[in-house]
Short mmCIF file of C-alpha atoms and ligand atoms in Angstrom, two decimals:
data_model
loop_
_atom_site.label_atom_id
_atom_site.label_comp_id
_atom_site.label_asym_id
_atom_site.label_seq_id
_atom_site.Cartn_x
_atom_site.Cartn_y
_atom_site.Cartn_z
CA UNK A 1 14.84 -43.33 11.61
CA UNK A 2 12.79 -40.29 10.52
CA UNK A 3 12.10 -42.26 7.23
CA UNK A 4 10.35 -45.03 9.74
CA UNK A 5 8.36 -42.48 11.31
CA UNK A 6 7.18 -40.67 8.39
CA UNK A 7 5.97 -44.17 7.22
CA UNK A 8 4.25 -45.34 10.47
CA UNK A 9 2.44 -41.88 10.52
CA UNK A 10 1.18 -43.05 6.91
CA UNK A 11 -0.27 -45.53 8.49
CA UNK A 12 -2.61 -44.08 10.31
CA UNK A 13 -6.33 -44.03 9.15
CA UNK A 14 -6.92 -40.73 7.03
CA UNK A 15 -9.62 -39.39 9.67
CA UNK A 16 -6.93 -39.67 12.43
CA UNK A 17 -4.70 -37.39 10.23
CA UNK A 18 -7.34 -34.95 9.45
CA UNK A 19 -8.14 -35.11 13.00
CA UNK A 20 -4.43 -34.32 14.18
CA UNK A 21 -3.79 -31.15 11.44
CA UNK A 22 -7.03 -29.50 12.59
CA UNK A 23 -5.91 -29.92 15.66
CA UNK A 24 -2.11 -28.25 14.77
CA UNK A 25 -4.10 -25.52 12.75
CA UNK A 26 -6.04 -24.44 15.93
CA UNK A 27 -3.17 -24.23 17.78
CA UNK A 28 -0.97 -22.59 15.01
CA UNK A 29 -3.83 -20.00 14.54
CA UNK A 30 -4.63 -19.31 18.48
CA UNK A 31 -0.86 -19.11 19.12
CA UNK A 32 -0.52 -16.35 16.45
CA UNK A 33 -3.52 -14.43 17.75
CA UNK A 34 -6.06 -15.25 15.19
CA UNK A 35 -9.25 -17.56 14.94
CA UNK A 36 -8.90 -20.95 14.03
CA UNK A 37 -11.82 -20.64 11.71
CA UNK A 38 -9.88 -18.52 9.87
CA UNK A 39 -7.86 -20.70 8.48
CA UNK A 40 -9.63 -23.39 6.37
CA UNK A 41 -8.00 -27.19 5.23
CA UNK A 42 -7.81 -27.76 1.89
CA UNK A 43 -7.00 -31.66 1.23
CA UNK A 44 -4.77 -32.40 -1.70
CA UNK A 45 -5.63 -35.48 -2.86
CA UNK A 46 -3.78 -35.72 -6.29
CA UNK A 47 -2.93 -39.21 -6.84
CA UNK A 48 -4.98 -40.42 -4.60
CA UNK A 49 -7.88 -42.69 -4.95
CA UNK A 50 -11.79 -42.13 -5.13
CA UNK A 51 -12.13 -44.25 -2.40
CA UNK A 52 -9.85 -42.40 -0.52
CA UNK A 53 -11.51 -39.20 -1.22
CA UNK A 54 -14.28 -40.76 0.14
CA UNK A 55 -12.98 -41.37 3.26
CA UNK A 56 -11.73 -37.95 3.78
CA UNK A 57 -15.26 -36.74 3.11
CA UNK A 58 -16.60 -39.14 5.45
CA UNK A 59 -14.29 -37.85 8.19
CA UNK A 60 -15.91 -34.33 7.47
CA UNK A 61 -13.37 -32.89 4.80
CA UNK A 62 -15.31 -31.18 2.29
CA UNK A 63 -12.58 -29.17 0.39
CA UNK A 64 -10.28 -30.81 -2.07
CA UNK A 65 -7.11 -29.98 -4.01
CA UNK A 66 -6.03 -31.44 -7.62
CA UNK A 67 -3.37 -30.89 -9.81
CA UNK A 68 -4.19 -32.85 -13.36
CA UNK A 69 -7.45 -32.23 -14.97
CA UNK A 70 -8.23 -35.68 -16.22
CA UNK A 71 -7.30 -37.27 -12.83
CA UNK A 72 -9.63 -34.33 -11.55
CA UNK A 73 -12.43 -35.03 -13.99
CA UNK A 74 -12.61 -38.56 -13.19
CA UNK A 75 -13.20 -38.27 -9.45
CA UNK A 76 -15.35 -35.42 -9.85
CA UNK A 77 -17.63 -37.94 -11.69
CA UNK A 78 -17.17 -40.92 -9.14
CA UNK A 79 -17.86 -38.33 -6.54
CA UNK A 80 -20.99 -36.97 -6.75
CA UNK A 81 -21.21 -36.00 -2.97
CA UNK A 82 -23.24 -33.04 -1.63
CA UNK A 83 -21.08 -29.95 -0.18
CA UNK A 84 -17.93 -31.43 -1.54
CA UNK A 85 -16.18 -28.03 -3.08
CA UNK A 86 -13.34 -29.26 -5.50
CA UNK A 87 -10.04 -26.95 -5.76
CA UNK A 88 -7.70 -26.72 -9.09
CA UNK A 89 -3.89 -26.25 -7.34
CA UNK A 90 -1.82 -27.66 -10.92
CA UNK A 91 -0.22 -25.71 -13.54
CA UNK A 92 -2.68 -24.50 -16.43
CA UNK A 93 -2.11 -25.16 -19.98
CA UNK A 94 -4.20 -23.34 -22.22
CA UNK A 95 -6.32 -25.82 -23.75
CA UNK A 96 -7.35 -27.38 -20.38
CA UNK A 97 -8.81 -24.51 -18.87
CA UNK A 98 -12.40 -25.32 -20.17
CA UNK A 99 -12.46 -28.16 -18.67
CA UNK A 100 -11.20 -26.63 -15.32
CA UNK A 101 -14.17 -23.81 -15.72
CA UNK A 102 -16.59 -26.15 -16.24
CA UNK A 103 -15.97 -28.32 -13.10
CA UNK A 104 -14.47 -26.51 -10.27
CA UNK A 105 -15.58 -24.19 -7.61
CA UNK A 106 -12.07 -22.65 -6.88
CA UNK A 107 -8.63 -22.12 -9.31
CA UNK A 108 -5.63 -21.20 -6.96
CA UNK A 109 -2.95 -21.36 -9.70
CA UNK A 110 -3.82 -18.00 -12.46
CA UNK A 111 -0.35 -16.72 -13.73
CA UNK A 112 -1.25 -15.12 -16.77
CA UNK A 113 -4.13 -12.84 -17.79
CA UNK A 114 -4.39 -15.58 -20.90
CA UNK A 115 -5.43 -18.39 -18.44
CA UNK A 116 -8.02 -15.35 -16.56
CA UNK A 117 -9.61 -14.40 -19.84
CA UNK A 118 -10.33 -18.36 -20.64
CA UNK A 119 -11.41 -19.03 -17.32
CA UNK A 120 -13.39 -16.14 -17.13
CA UNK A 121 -15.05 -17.00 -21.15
CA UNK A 122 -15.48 -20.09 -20.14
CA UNK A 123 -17.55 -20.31 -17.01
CA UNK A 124 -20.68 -21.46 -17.83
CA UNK A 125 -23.16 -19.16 -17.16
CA UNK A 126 -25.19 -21.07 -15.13
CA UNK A 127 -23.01 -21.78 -12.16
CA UNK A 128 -21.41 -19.10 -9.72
CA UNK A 129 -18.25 -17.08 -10.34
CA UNK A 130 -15.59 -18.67 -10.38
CA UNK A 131 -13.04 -18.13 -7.04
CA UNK A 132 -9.38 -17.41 -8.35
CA UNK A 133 -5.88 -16.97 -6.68
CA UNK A 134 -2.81 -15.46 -8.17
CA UNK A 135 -0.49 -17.87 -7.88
CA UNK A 136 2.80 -16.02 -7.32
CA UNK A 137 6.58 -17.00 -7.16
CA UNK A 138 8.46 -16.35 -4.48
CA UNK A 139 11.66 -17.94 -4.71
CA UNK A 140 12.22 -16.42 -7.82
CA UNK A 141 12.79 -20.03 -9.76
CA UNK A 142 12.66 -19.90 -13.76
CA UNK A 143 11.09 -23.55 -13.60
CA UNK A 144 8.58 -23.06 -10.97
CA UNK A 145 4.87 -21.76 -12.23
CA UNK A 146 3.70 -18.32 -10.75
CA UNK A 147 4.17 -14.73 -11.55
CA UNK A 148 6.58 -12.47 -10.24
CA UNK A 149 5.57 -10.24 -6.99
CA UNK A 150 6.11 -7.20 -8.97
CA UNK A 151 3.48 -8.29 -11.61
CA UNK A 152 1.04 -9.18 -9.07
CA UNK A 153 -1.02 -5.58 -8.90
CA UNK A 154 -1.21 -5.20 -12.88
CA UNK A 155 -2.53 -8.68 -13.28
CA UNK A 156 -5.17 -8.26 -9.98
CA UNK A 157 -6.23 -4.35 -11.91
CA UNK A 158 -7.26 -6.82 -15.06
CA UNK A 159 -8.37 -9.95 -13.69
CA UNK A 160 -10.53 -7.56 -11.23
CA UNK A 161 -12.76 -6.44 -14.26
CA UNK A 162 -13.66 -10.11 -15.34
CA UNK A 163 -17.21 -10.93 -14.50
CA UNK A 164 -17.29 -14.23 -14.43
CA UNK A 165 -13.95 -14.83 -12.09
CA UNK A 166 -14.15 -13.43 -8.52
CA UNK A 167 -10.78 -12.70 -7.44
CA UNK A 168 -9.62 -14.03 -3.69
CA UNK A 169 -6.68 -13.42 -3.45
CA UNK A 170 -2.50 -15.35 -3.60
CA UNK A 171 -1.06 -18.27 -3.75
CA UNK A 172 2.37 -19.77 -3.68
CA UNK A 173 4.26 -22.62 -3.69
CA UNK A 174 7.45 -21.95 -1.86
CA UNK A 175 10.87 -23.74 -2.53
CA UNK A 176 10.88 -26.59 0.31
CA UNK A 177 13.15 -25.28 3.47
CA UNK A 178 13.65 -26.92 6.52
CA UNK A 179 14.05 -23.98 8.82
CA UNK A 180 10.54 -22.15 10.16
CA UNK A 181 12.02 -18.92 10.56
CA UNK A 182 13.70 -18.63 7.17
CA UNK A 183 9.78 -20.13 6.15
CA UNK A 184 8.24 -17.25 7.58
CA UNK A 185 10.12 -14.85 6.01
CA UNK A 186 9.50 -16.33 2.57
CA UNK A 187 5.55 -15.69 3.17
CA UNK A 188 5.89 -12.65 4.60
CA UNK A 189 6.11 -10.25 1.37
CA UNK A 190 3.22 -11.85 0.36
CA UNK A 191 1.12 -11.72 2.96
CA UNK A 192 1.86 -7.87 3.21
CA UNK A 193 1.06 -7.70 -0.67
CA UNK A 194 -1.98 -9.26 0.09
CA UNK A 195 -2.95 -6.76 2.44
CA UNK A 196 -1.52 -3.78 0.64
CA UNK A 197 -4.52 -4.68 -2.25
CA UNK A 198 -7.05 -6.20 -0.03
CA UNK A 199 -8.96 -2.97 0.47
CA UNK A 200 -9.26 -2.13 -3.30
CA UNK A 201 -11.20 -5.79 -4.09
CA UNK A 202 -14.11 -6.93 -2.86
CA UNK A 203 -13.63 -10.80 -2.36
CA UNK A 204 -10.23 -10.49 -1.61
CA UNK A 205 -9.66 -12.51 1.34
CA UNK A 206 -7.39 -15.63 0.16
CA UNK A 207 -3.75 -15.96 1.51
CA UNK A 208 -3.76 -19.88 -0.25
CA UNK A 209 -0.08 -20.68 1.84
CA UNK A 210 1.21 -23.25 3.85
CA UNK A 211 1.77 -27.80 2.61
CA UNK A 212 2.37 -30.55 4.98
CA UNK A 213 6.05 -29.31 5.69
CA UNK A 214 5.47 -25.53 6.18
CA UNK A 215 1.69 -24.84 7.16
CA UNK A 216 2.99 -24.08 10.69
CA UNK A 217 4.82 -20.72 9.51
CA UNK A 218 2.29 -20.28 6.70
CA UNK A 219 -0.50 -19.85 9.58
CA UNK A 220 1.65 -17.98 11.24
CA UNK A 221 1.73 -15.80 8.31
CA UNK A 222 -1.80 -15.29 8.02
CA UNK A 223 -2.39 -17.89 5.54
CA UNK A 224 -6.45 -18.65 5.32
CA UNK A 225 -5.88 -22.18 3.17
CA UNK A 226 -3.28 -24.22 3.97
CA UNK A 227 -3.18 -26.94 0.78
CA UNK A 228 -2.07 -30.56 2.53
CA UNK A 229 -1.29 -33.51 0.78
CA UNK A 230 0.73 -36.32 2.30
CA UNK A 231 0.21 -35.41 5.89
CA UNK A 232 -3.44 -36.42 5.42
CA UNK A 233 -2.92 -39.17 2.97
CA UNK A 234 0.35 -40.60 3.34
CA UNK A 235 3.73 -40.63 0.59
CA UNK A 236 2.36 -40.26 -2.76
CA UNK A 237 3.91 -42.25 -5.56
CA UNK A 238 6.61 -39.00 -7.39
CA UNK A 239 4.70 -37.92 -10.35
CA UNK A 240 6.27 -35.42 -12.99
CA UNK A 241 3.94 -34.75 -15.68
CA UNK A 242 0.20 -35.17 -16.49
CA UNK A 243 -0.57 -38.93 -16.14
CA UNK A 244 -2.76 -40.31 -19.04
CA UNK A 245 -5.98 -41.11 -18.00
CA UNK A 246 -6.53 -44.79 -17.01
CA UNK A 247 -10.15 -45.58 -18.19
C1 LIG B 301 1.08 -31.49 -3.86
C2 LIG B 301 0.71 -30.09 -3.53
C3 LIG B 301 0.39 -29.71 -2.21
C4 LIG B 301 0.46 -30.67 -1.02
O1 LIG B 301 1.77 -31.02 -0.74
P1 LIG B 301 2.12 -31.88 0.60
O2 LIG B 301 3.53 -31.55 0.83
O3 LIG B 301 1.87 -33.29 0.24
O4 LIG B 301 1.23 -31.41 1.67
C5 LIG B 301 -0.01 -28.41 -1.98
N1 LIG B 301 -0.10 -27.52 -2.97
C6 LIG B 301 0.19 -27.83 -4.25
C7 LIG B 301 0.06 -26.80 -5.31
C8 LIG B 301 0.61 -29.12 -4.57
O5 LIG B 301 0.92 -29.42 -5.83
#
């Protein structure tokens, strides 16, 4: 039955699902206490269409969230829309992150001061700084991308003194859990990391927690970007690697 649901909630026109999270992210954030504008929506639309970028942005959505570069480059191209602010969220291999420099506004998935130094190298000069998170790992899984918490201040101290990267703040990617409470107290130690350096940055301001199955306790949390894929857009087709490009 909850298989039937999930798909009749797929079909449901993407503005009416944009409509209905901002709706659960106001009352997520007023129930905890805290503004709803704090906390901004960050659509992930990885595997999904240009047209159906589109039709997020028509229904106001002006932040999105990819994980593959090429996939990335090829609706940044087709999408040429003014105010739309495009988010890297994927796992960064070294000889990609030109590309990523070059043609985002945001990078929420730094690990490694190698990937910072690129980045920051990289940049061209002529557009702003570019907005990085740390993307840390919290569940403490060998496969899963991020750095550990206890690396976290060492890599901020050194990614702090790059010029061309402006650092907001962490991001993680949680192991999926059913229960909200046990949810909560996965985000916690970073959200109190996140206020333990706060004060000694200047942009830091970025709690980048919270996907279609756990933004509830994420906002809950104090996340400020929760990063939602299929609740906006419907199941997406499983994808495992980088998928070649298809033009
Ligand atoms: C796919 C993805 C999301 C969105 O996941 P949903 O469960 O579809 O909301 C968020 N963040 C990252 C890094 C992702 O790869």
């Amino acid at each position: 039955m909850s298989r039937l649901f999930c798909y009749s909630a797929a079909m449901a026109s993407i503005a009416e699902n944009i409509s209905t999270i901002r709706e659960q992210i106001t009352k997520c954030a007023v129930a905890s206490g805290r503004s709803p504008d704090s906390v901004s929506l960050l659509a992930v639309s990885k595997t999904q269409s240009a047209e159906r970028v589109r039709e997020a942005f028509a229904a106001g959505q002006r932040d999105f969230g990819e994980n593959y570069v090429q996939e990335a480059l090829a609706k940044i191209a087709a999408l040429p829309l003014p105010g739309i602010c495009w988010h890297f969220i994927g796992p960064i291999q070294s000889n990609k992150t030109r590309e990523i420099a070059g043609n985002f506004a945001w990078v929420h998935s730094v690990d490694r001061l190698k990937i910072a130094q690129r980045l920051d190298a990289q940049r061209p000069v002529s557009m702003a700084p570019l907005n990085v998170c740390i993307q840390v790992n919290l569940s403490a899984e060998e496969t899963k991308s991020g750095t550990s918490l206890e690396e976290v201040e060492a890599l901020c101290a050194q990614i702090g003194q790059l010029k061309n990267l402006r650092l907001r703040g962490l991001m993680a990617i949680p192991a999926p859990c059913a229960d909200p409470v046990l949810q909560r107290e996965v985000f916690r130690p970073l959200a109190d990391l996140l206020n333990r350096l706060a004060p000694h940055y200047p942009h830091m301001d970025t709690l980048s927690i919270g996907m279609s199955d756990d933004f509830e306790s994420a906002i809950a949390e104090g996340s400020t970007i929760v990063r939602i894929g299929s609740a906006i857009f419907g199941p997406r087709a499983q994808i495992t690697s980088e998928p070649t490009p298809q033009q």
